[in-house]
Short mmCIF file of C-alpha atoms in Angstrom, two decimals:
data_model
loop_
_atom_site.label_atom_id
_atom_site.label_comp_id
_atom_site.label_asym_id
_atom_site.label_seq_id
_atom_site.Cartn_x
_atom_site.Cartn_y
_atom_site.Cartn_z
CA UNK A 1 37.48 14.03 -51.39
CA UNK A 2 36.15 10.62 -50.37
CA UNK A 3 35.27 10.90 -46.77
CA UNK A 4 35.43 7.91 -44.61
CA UNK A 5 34.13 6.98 -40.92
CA UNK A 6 36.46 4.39 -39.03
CA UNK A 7 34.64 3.05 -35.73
CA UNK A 8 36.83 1.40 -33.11
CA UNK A 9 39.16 4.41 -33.63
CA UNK A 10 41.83 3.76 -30.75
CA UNK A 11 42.20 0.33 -31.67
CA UNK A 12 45.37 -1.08 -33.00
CA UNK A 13 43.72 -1.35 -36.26
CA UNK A 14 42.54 1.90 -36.14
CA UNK A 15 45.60 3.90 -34.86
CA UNK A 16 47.93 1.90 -37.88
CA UNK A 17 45.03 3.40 -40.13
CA UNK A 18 45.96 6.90 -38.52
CA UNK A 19 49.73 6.06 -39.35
CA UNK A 20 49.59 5.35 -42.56
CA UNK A 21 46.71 8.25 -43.16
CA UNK A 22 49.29 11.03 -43.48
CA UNK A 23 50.48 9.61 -47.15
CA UNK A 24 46.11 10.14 -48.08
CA UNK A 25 45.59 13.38 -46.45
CA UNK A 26 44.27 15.20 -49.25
CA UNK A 27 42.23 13.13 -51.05
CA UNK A 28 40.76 10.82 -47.80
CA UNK A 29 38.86 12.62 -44.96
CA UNK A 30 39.00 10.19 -41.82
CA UNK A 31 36.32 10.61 -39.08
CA UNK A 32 37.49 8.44 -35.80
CA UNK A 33 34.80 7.30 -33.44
CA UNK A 34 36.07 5.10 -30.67
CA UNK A 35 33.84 2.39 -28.90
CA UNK A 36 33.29 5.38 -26.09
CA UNK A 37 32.10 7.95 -29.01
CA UNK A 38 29.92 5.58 -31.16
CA UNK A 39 28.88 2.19 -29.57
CA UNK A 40 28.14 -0.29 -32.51
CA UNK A 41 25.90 -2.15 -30.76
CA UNK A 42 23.56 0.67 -30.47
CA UNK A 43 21.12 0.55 -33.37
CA UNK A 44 20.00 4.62 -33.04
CA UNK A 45 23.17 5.91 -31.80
CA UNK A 46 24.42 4.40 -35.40
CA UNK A 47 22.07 5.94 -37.11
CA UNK A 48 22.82 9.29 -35.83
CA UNK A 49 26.05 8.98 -36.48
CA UNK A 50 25.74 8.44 -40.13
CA UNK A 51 23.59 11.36 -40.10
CA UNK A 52 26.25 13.92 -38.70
CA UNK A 53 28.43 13.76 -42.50
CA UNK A 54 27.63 11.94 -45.96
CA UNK A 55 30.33 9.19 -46.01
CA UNK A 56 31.28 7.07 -48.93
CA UNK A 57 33.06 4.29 -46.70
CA UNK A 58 32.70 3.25 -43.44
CA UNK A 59 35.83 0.98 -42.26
CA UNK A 60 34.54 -1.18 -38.88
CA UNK A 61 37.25 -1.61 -36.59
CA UNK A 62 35.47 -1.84 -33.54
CA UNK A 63 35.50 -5.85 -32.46
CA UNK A 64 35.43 -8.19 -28.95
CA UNK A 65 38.49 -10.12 -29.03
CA UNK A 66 39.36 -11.50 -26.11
CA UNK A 67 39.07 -14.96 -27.24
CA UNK A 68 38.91 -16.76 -23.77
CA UNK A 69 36.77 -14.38 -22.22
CA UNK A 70 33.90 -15.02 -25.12
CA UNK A 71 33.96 -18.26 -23.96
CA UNK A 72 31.84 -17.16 -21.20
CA UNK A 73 31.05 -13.57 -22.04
CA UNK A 74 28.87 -14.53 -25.31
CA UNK A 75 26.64 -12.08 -24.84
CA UNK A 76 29.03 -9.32 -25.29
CA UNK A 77 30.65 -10.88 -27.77
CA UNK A 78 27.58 -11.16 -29.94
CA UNK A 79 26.68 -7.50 -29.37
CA UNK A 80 29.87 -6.64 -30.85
CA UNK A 81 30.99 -8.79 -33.49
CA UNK A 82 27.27 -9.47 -34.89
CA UNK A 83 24.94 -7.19 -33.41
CA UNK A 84 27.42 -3.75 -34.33
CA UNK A 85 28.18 -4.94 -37.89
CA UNK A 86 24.86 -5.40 -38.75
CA UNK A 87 23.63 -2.08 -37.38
CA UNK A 88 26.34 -0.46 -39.81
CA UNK A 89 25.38 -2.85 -42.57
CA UNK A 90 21.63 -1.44 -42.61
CA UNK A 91 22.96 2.20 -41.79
CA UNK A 92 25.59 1.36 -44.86
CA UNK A 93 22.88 0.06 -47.34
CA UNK A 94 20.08 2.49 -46.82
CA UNK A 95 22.65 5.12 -47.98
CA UNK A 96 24.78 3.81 -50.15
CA UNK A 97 27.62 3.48 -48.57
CA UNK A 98 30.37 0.90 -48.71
CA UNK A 99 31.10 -0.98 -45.80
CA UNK A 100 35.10 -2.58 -44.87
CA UNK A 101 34.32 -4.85 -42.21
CA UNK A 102 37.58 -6.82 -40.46
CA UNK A 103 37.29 -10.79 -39.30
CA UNK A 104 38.93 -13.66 -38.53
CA UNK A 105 40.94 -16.21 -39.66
CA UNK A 106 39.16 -18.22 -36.63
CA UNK A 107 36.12 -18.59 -38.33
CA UNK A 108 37.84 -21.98 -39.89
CA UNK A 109 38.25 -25.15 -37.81
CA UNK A 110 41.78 -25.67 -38.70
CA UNK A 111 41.62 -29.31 -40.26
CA UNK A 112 42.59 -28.39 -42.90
CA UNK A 113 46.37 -28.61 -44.70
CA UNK A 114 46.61 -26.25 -47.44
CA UNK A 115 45.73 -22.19 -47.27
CA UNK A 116 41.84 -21.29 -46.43
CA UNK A 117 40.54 -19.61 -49.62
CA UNK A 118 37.00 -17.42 -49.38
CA UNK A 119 35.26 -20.36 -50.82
CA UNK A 120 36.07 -23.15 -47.92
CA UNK A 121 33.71 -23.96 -45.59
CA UNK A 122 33.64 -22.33 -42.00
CA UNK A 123 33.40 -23.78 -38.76
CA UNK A 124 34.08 -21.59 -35.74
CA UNK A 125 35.91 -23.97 -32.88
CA UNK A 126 34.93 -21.02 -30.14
CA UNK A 127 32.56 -18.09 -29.10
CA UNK A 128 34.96 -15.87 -30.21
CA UNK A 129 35.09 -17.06 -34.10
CA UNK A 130 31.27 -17.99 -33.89
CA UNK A 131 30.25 -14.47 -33.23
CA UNK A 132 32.69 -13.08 -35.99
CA UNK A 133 31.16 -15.43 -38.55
CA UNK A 134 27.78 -14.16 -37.45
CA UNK A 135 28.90 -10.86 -38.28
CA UNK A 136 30.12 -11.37 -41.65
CA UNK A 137 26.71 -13.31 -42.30
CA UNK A 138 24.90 -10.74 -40.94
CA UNK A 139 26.12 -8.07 -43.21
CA UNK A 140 26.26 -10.14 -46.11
CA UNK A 141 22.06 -10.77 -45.70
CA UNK A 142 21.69 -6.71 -45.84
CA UNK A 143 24.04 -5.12 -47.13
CA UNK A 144 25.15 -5.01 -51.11
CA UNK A 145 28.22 -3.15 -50.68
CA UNK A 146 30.62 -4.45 -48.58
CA UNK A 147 34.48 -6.03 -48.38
CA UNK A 148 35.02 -8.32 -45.57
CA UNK A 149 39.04 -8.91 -44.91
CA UNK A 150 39.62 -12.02 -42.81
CA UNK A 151 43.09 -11.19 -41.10
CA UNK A 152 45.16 -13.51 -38.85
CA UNK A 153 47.60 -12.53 -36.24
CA UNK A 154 47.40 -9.10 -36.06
CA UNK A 155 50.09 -6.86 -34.30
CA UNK A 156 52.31 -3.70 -34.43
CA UNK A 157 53.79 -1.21 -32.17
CA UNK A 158 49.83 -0.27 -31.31
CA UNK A 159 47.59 -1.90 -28.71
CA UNK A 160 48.14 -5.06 -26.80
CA UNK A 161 49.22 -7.96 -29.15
CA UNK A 162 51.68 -11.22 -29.34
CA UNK A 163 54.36 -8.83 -30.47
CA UNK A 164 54.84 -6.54 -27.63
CA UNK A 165 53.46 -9.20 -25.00
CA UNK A 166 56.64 -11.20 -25.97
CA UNK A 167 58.75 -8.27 -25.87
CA UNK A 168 57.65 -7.82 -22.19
CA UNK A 169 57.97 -10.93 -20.82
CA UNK A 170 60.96 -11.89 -22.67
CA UNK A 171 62.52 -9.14 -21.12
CA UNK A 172 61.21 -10.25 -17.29
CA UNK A 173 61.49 -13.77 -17.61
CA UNK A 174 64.72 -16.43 -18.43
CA UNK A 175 62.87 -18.75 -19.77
CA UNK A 176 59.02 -19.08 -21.97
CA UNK A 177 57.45 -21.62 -23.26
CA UNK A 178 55.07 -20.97 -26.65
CA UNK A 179 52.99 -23.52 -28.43
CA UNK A 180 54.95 -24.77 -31.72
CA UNK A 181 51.77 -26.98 -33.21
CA UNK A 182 49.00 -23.89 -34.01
CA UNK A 183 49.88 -22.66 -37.21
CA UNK A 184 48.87 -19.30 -39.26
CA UNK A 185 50.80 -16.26 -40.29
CA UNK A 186 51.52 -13.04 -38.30
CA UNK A 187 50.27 -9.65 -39.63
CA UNK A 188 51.63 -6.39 -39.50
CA UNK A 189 48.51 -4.05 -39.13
CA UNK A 190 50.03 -1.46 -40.73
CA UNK A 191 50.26 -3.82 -43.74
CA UNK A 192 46.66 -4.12 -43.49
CA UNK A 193 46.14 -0.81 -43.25
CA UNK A 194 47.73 -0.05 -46.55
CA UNK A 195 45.73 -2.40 -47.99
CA UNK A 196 42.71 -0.75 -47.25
CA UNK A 197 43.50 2.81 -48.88
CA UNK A 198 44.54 0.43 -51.66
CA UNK A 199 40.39 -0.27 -51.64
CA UNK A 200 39.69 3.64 -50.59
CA UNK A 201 41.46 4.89 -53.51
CA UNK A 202 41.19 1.87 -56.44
CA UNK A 203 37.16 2.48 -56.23
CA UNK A 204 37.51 -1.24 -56.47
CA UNK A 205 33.41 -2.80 -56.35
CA UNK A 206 34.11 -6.42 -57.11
CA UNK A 207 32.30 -6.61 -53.44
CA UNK A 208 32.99 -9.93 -51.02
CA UNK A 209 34.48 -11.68 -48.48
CA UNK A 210 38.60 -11.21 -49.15
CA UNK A 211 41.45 -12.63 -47.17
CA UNK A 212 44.76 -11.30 -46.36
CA UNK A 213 47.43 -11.72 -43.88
CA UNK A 214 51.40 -11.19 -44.99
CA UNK A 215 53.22 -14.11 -46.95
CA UNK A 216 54.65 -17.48 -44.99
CA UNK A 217 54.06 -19.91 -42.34
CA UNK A 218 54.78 -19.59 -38.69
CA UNK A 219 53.82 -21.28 -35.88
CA UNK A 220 53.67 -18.99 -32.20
CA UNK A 221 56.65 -20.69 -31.50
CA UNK A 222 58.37 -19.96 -34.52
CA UNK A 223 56.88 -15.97 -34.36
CA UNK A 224 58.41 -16.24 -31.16
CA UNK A 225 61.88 -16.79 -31.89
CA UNK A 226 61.41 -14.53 -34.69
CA UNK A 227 60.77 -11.22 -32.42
CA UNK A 228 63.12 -12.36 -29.58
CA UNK A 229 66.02 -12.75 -32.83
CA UNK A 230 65.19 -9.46 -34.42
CA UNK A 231 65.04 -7.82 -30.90
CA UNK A 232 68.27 -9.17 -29.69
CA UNK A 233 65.96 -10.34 -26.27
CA UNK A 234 68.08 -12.96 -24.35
CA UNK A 235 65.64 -16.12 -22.65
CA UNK A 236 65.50 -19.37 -23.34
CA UNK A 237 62.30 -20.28 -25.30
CA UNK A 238 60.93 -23.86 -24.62
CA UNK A 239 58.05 -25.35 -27.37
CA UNK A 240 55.20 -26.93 -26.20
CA UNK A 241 52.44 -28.28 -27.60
CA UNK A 242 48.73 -27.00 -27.35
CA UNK A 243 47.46 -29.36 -24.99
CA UNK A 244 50.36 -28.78 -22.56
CA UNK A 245 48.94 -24.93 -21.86
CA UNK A 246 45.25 -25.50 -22.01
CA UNK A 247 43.08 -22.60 -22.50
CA UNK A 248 38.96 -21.93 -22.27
CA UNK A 249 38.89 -21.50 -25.95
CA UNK A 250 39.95 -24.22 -28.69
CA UNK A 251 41.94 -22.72 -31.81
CA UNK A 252 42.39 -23.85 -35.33
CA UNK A 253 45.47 -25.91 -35.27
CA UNK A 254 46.29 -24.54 -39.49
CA UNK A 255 44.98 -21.31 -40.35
CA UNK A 256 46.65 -19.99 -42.87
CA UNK A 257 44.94 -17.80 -45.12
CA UNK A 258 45.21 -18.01 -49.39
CA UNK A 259 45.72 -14.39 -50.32
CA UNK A 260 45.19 -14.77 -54.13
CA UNK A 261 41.90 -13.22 -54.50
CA UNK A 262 43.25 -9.90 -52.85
CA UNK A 263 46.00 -9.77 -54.76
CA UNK A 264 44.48 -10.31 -57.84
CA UNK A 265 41.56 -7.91 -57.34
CA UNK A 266 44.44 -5.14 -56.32
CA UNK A 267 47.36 -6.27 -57.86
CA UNK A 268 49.60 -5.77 -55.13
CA UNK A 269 52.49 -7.87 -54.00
CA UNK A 270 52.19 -8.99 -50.14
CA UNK A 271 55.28 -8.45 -47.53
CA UNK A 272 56.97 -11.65 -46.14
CA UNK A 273 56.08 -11.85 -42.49
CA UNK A 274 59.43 -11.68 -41.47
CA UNK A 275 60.07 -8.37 -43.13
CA UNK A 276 57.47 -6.92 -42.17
CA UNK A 277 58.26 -8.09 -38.35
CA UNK A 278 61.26 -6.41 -38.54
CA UNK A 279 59.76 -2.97 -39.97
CA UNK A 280 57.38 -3.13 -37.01
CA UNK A 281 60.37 -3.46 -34.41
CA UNK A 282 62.30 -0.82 -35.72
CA UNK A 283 59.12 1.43 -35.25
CA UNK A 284 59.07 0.24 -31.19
CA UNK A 285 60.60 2.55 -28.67
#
């Protein structure tokens, strides 16, 4: 039985990876740390941890993602998205294990107009994407065994995300106003989930930096409309562009992610984000 430590365990992330757990229960042990239990950024308490069961995987949830507040809180953000993931890199490498690390599709600057494969160049616009690149550089300089998954727009009926933050206010409100001119695709996390048990269980060790986020193009805007639609959620929804609702932290303006690499290496066929939006509703209370 592969056995598997997931850190960040009450995350969204981590609580679709619970979900979708019950269809691997008896060939995938899953130990759950949560930040509380196991804090990433502390290089013994990692060590220790790693030292309480022999794991084959370790899947690193745990991440700082308030975008606008690692505008000024860099230090944190460093701690966590570079400082934790290479703790469990070294931890990983010295015994063997393999590492599933999560990032960002906000590593890339947005400039350009056609899907961000593994090969393009980065350039962070923020503290937020700056310290997520740092991670994935970090563990690729010591670690041999690892699968990075860039995601994008990552929500379900777990957490706080865009999903259940427009239910809310939709809900509250007659009228919202979303940006229609940043544009990436929405992901259901339990989609992402899945996709790592597809790793767990393929014994896949083509290792690397892999992207995926569900099929399409949306803008907020357009993900919007989508969720008020499918939700039946009567308010008028006004779109703006980006400049008109200025935030501390500058976003990519295009970051949709190629998926082709993923697919090929796992030969799996990737859920339209609008079906996979309206699985995640029907799961909502």
């Amino acid at each position: 039985m592969l056995r598997v430590l997931v850190t960040g365990g009450n995350g969204q992330l981590a609580n679709c990876i619970k979900e979708v757990s019950v269809n691997h229960k008896d060939s995938i042990n899953l130990v759950y740390r949560s930040s509380k239990e196991l804090d990433i950024t502390d290089r013994e308490a990692v060590y220790e941890a790693f030292q309480e069961e022999d794991y084959h995987y370790c899947i690193n949830t745990a991440a700082y993602t308030n975008v606008d507040g690692a505008e000024k809180d860099i230090e944190n953000a460093n701690q966590v998205n570079q400082i934790g993931p290479e703790n469990l890199a070294e931890v990983c490498n010295q015994n063997n294990i393999v590492l599933i690390h999560i990032s960002t599709d906000f590593v890339f600057d947005g400039l350009q107009s056609v899907p961000y494969s593994e090969k393009d160049s980065t350039n962070a616009l923020g503290e937020y994407g700056r310290s997520k690149l740092k991670g994935e550089q970090a563990i690729e300089s010591v670690c041999h065994k690892y699968f990075i998954i860039r995601t994008s727009w990552l929500y379900s009926g777990h957490g706080s995300n865009f999903l259940k933050s427009m239910l809310k206010y939709g809900r509250e409100r007659d009228s919202l106003s979303v940006v229609y001119d940043q544009v990436g695709t929405p992901t259901y996390a339990i989609d992402l989930a899945e996709v790592i048990f597809s790793i767990l269980q393929s014994r896949v060790d083509t290792y690397g930096i892999y992207h995926y986020s569900n099929e399409g193009v949306a803008s907020w805007y357009d993900f919007a409309k989508a969720i008020f639609d499918i939700n039946k959620v009567d308010v008028q929804l006004l779109p703006i562009r980006t400049d008109a609702y200025p935030l501390p932290a500058k976003r990519p303006s295009f970051s949709v992610l190629d998926k082709g690499k993923i697919k090929k290496l796992l030969k799996i066929e990737i859920p339209y984000w609008r079906d996979s939006l309206k699985k995640a509703c029907n799961t909502l209370e």
